[in-house]
Structure formats: structure tokens, C-alpha cells
């Protein structure tokens, strides 16, 4: 069986790594990894592939950035060309980025089976591009692998048949378990004078949170208040770092 895994953004790599590890030793399964290039930073990609023990991609489509329409259109064209050139029985997609949506659309129109890992996740907010990607991907996928029972409920509420849904657990936890020994040796918190269990970890990168200057300033004001009682560690996403500088927000 030929399986093509199509990923394009940093979170995708983390989610696909445990899937590839699980399938690597299955007799009769031939895996092919396609990197769409939706997110591409040479240094960061190299670190991710090394840390996650990912094989080098069999193809890099080098789509790059652009508006949602531009990027999705380019993804559709390049993914279609790739799938028409290579024989595959199944396409595996993960998460909810534009690469996920485009790969699903192309595979469905080429009559190739689609498996969506992390299906059924919902925010209820259709202003989020990711929410649209989730809804369309789940309607077109043949197999929906969910990370939680609440995701199963979401899919049933949308009319998805029971035989298409499989609760498999959270692959992000699998990815965390795989890198935990290396992370613990790194001691990032201790290097900043923080004791284990005595600080909070903040992630902040969603466009709805960081692209509006008033919203971002309000979030950081709240974090400043929290930090008075609990030290916070914020690994700065490139998008967040850029917006902080652009909006002139001062961090205390």
C-alpha cells in the first residue's frame, strides 16, 4: 500500500512524526512524505526534522506564503501535479492548515482515499480560516481519526457516519513523549532561573490574537498582571515577535 503524507506547516511536522514512526515498520506499507512549503524556514525546518527524527521529504513543493486565496490556489495546482505523477493509494493529512484543505480537495477529486488525523476539532468560530479548513476537510475525508471523544461528538452532530470515525488519541502527546528526554536535558526554564512547577508557559500566535494591536496590548497587559504572582515563559513565535515590534508594545 502506498501512502502519501502531505504536510506544510510547523505544527503538521509534529503531528505527522508519530504517524510515520508507527507506520515505518508495517510490512507492505510504503510511505512518502510531501512538504508543501507553506511554512518554510531553512534553519527551523532542519531543527524540526532532526528533533522529531523525521525523514527528509520525498518532495518539496515550495509553495511559500501569500493570501489565503493565493496560497490555497498554488497548493491545489502543485499538489495535483505531484499526485498525478506518483502512484498512491491513500493521502494522510493532519491538522487544519491550508495545506490540509488543499491536499484533501485534490485527493478527493482524484478519487484517492483521504485520512484526516486530528479530525473533529471545532472552535465554533467560522471567522477563523482554520475552522473552515476543518469543516471542509472532515466532510471530504474517508477516515476521520480523532484526538478526543468530544471530537467524535462534533462529527456525529455534522452528520458524519459512525464507520468513518475512529478515536485514536492525541498525536501531539505522542510527539511530546518522543522528544521529552531531549527537552528535559535542555533545561530552558532552569537556565532562566525558573524552578520546575513554579512558572507558567504561554503560547501566543493566532492571528485573531496578535494581528490586532489593541487585542495584543490587552493580552500582554493581562500577562503582566499574572506575572506579578507567577513567572511566565513565552517562547516567541516569529509572527508574535514581529507584531510586538510593529505595534511598539513594551513588555514588562
Short mmCIF file of C-alpha atoms in Angstrom, two decimals:
data_model
loop_
_atom_site.label_atom_id
_atom_site.label_comp_id
_atom_site.label_asym_id
_atom_site.label_seq_id
_atom_site.Cartn_x
_atom_site.Cartn_y
_atom_site.Cartn_z
CA UNK A 1 0.00 0.00 0.00
CA UNK A 2 1.36 3.40 -1.00
CA UNK A 3 0.61 6.19 1.50
CA UNK A 4 1.37 9.85 0.81
CA UNK A 5 1.62 12.13 3.85
CA UNK A 6 1.14 15.80 2.91
CA UNK A 7 2.26 18.44 5.41
CA UNK A 8 3.16 22.08 5.14
CA UNK A 9 3.23 23.96 8.44
CA UNK A 10 5.31 23.59 11.59
CA UNK A 11 2.51 22.00 13.67
CA UNK A 12 1.99 19.46 10.87
CA UNK A 13 5.51 18.12 11.27
CA UNK A 14 4.94 17.48 14.96
CA UNK A 15 1.69 15.64 14.25
CA UNK A 16 2.94 13.54 11.35
CA UNK A 17 6.14 12.38 13.09
CA UNK A 18 4.45 9.79 15.37
CA UNK A 19 2.25 8.62 12.49
CA UNK A 20 5.30 7.95 10.32
CA UNK A 21 7.05 6.18 13.19
CA UNK A 22 4.02 3.94 13.71
CA UNK A 23 3.80 3.04 10.01
CA UNK A 24 7.54 2.73 9.37
CA UNK A 25 7.79 -0.93 10.30
CA UNK A 26 4.46 -2.06 8.86
CA UNK A 27 5.13 -4.62 6.18
CA UNK A 28 3.50 -3.74 2.89
CA UNK A 29 3.17 -0.01 3.65
CA UNK A 30 5.28 2.37 1.59
CA UNK A 31 5.34 5.90 3.00
CA UNK A 32 6.02 9.06 1.04
CA UNK A 33 6.38 12.47 2.70
CA UNK A 34 5.47 15.64 0.79
CA UNK A 35 6.38 19.06 2.22
CA UNK A 36 4.25 21.74 0.56
CA UNK A 37 6.49 24.57 1.76
CA UNK A 38 3.58 26.51 3.27
CA UNK A 39 5.84 27.32 6.23
CA UNK A 40 9.48 27.30 5.32
CA UNK A 41 12.47 28.49 7.27
CA UNK A 42 15.63 26.56 6.46
CA UNK A 43 17.13 26.67 9.95
CA UNK A 44 13.84 25.93 11.70
CA UNK A 45 12.95 23.11 9.32
CA UNK A 46 16.32 21.45 9.87
CA UNK A 47 15.89 21.65 13.66
CA UNK A 48 12.35 20.25 13.49
CA UNK A 49 13.31 17.35 11.26
CA UNK A 50 16.25 16.49 13.50
CA UNK A 51 14.36 16.82 16.79
CA UNK A 52 11.39 14.81 15.53
CA UNK A 53 13.54 12.19 13.75
CA UNK A 54 11.65 12.87 10.54
CA UNK A 55 12.94 11.59 7.20
CA UNK A 56 13.74 14.19 4.59
CA UNK A 57 10.71 14.91 2.38
CA UNK A 58 10.41 12.99 -0.86
CA UNK A 59 9.15 16.20 -2.46
CA UNK A 60 9.11 19.89 -1.54
CA UNK A 61 6.50 21.88 -3.45
CA UNK A 62 7.91 25.26 -2.30
CA UNK A 63 4.53 26.99 -2.28
CA UNK A 64 5.56 29.79 0.07
CA UNK A 65 3.33 32.47 1.54
CA UNK A 66 0.56 34.68 0.16
CA UNK A 67 -3.05 35.49 0.88
CA UNK A 68 -5.29 32.57 1.78
CA UNK A 69 -6.67 32.52 -1.77
CA UNK A 70 -3.25 32.77 -3.44
CA UNK A 71 -1.67 30.17 -1.23
CA UNK A 72 -4.55 27.71 -1.49
CA UNK A 73 -4.67 28.09 -5.27
CA UNK A 74 -0.94 27.41 -5.57
CA UNK A 75 -1.26 24.45 -3.25
CA UNK A 76 -4.06 22.95 -5.34
CA UNK A 77 -2.05 23.21 -8.55
CA UNK A 78 1.19 21.81 -7.14
CA UNK A 79 -0.36 19.03 -5.07
CA UNK A 80 -2.42 17.88 -8.05
CA UNK A 81 0.68 17.73 -10.24
CA UNK A 82 2.52 15.73 -7.58
CA UNK A 83 -0.28 13.21 -7.03
CA UNK A 84 -0.79 12.71 -10.76
CA UNK A 85 2.91 11.91 -11.18
CA UNK A 86 3.14 9.43 -8.31
CA UNK A 87 1.07 6.38 -7.53
CA UNK A 88 -0.61 6.45 -4.14
CA UNK A 89 -3.48 4.57 -2.55
CA UNK A 90 -4.12 6.97 0.29
CA UNK A 91 -3.38 10.55 1.32
CA UNK A 92 -2.87 11.36 5.01
CA UNK A 93 -3.42 14.94 6.16
CA UNK A 94 -3.10 16.39 9.65
CA UNK A 95 -4.44 19.44 11.45
CA UNK A 96 -6.21 22.37 9.86
CA UNK A 97 -3.84 24.49 7.76
CA UNK A 98 -4.28 25.46 4.11
CA UNK A 99 -2.11 22.53 3.02
CA UNK A 100 -4.54 20.19 4.77
CA UNK A 101 -7.52 21.65 2.94
CA UNK A 102 -5.83 21.71 -0.46
CA UNK A 103 -4.48 18.16 -0.22
CA UNK A 104 -7.92 16.89 0.76
CA UNK A 105 -9.65 18.67 -2.13
CA UNK A 106 -7.15 17.40 -4.69
CA UNK A 107 -7.18 13.82 -3.40
CA UNK A 108 -10.98 13.71 -3.29
CA UNK A 109 -11.25 14.94 -6.89
CA UNK A 110 -8.61 12.42 -7.96
CA UNK A 111 -10.62 9.66 -6.23
CA UNK A 112 -7.84 8.93 -3.73
CA UNK A 113 -8.79 7.90 -0.20
CA UNK A 114 -8.15 10.58 2.45
CA UNK A 115 -7.35 10.06 6.13
CA UNK A 116 -7.58 13.12 8.39
CA UNK A 117 -5.60 12.91 11.63
CA UNK A 118 -6.91 15.24 14.36
CA UNK A 119 -10.38 15.37 12.86
CA UNK A 120 -13.42 16.80 14.61
CA UNK A 121 -11.69 19.69 16.36
CA UNK A 122 -14.02 22.71 16.42
CA UNK A 123 -13.84 26.26 17.75
CA UNK A 124 -17.33 27.27 16.63
CA UNK A 125 -15.83 30.43 15.11
CA UNK A 126 -16.03 30.49 11.32
CA UNK A 127 -14.06 33.72 11.20
CA UNK A 128 -11.01 31.53 11.78
CA UNK A 129 -9.56 30.23 8.49
CA UNK A 130 -8.62 27.03 10.31
CA UNK A 131 -12.26 26.37 11.19
CA UNK A 132 -13.28 26.49 7.53
CA UNK A 133 -10.40 24.15 6.69
CA UNK A 134 -11.54 21.70 9.39
CA UNK A 135 -15.15 21.65 8.25
CA UNK A 136 -14.36 21.05 4.58
CA UNK A 137 -11.60 18.51 5.26
CA UNK A 138 -13.80 16.43 7.55
CA UNK A 139 -16.68 16.35 5.08
CA UNK A 140 -14.44 15.07 2.28
CA UNK A 141 -12.21 12.64 4.21
CA UNK A 142 -12.89 8.91 4.10
CA UNK A 143 -11.45 8.19 7.55
CA UNK A 144 -11.54 10.64 10.45
CA UNK A 145 -9.05 9.92 13.24
CA UNK A 146 -9.98 11.92 16.32
CA UNK A 147 -7.96 13.03 19.34
CA UNK A 148 -10.85 13.23 21.83
CA UNK A 149 -14.34 11.93 22.44
CA UNK A 150 -15.68 15.48 22.08
CA UNK A 151 -14.37 15.47 18.51
CA UNK A 152 -16.41 12.31 17.86
CA UNK A 153 -19.49 14.16 19.13
CA UNK A 154 -18.78 17.12 16.85
CA UNK A 155 -18.54 14.90 13.79
CA UNK A 156 -21.73 13.00 14.58
CA UNK A 157 -23.56 16.32 15.03
CA UNK A 158 -22.47 17.25 11.49
CA UNK A 159 -23.92 14.05 10.05
CA UNK A 160 -20.70 12.07 9.66
CA UNK A 161 -21.40 8.34 9.62
CA UNK A 162 -20.10 6.27 12.52
CA UNK A 163 -17.97 3.98 10.35
CA UNK A 164 -15.82 6.92 9.20
CA UNK A 165 -14.89 7.96 12.77
CA UNK A 166 -12.04 6.38 14.74
CA UNK A 167 -10.92 7.65 18.14
CA UNK A 168 -7.13 7.17 18.17
CA UNK A 169 -5.87 9.67 20.76
CA UNK A 170 -3.73 12.78 20.58
CA UNK A 171 -0.67 12.51 18.33
CA UNK A 172 0.74 15.70 19.88
CA UNK A 173 1.11 13.79 23.15
CA UNK A 174 2.92 11.04 21.23
CA UNK A 175 5.23 13.69 19.76
CA UNK A 176 5.84 15.21 23.20
CA UNK A 177 6.68 11.82 24.70
CA UNK A 178 9.19 11.21 21.91
CA UNK A 179 11.09 14.48 22.49
CA UNK A 180 10.64 14.72 26.27
CA UNK A 181 14.13 13.34 27.14
CA UNK A 182 15.80 15.92 24.89
CA UNK A 183 13.62 18.75 26.20
CA UNK A 184 14.38 17.84 29.81
CA UNK A 185 18.12 17.84 29.10
CA UNK A 186 17.82 21.29 27.53
CA UNK A 187 16.64 22.84 30.85
CA UNK A 188 15.35 26.04 29.23
CA UNK A 189 13.40 27.13 32.31
CA UNK A 190 16.22 26.45 34.76
CA UNK A 191 18.60 28.46 32.57
CA UNK A 192 16.32 31.45 33.18
CA UNK A 193 16.20 30.94 36.92
CA UNK A 194 12.80 29.23 36.94
CA UNK A 195 12.14 26.16 39.05
CA UNK A 196 10.05 23.28 37.65
CA UNK A 197 6.40 23.77 38.54
CA UNK A 198 6.88 27.38 39.62
CA UNK A 199 6.18 29.14 36.33
CA UNK A 200 3.58 29.32 33.58
CA UNK A 201 4.14 28.60 29.90
CA UNK A 202 2.47 30.93 27.37
CA UNK A 203 1.94 30.30 23.66
CA UNK A 204 0.64 33.16 21.57
CA UNK A 205 0.47 33.21 17.78
CA UNK A 206 -3.11 33.01 16.46
CA UNK A 207 -3.80 35.86 14.00
CA UNK A 208 -7.00 36.70 15.89
CA UNK A 209 -4.87 37.34 18.99
CA UNK A 210 -1.76 39.01 17.60
CA UNK A 211 -2.76 40.90 14.44
CA UNK A 212 -4.92 43.48 16.20
CA UNK A 213 -2.79 45.99 18.17
CA UNK A 214 -5.46 46.66 20.81
CA UNK A 215 -6.14 42.95 21.32
CA UNK A 216 -2.45 42.12 21.61
CA UNK A 217 -1.81 45.01 24.01
CA UNK A 218 -4.72 43.82 26.17
CA UNK A 219 -3.36 40.27 26.25
CA UNK A 220 0.09 41.44 27.31
CA UNK A 221 -1.42 43.70 29.97
CA UNK A 222 -3.20 40.64 31.40
CA UNK A 223 0.01 38.61 31.22
CA UNK A 224 1.85 41.37 33.08
CA UNK A 225 -0.70 41.11 35.89
CA UNK A 226 -0.37 37.33 36.05
CA UNK A 227 3.42 37.58 36.04
CA UNK A 228 3.29 39.57 39.28
CA UNK A 229 2.28 36.34 41.02
CA UNK A 230 3.57 33.67 38.64
CA UNK A 231 6.65 33.97 36.40
CA UNK A 232 5.77 33.35 32.75
CA UNK A 233 7.88 31.84 29.98
CA UNK A 234 6.85 32.87 26.45
CA UNK A 235 8.64 31.19 23.52
CA UNK A 236 8.03 33.94 20.96
CA UNK A 237 6.53 32.82 17.66
CA UNK A 238 8.01 34.78 14.71
CA UNK A 239 4.58 36.29 13.98
CA UNK A 240 4.15 37.43 17.58
CA UNK A 241 7.66 38.88 17.79
CA UNK A 242 7.07 40.83 14.57
CA UNK A 243 3.74 42.25 15.78
CA UNK A 244 5.17 43.29 19.16
CA UNK A 245 7.88 45.28 17.38
CA UNK A 246 5.49 46.64 14.75
CA UNK A 247 2.93 47.85 17.32
CA UNK A 248 5.57 49.20 19.71
CA UNK A 249 4.32 47.12 22.62
CA UNK A 250 6.61 47.25 25.65
CA UNK A 251 6.99 44.07 27.65
CA UNK A 252 7.49 44.43 31.40
#
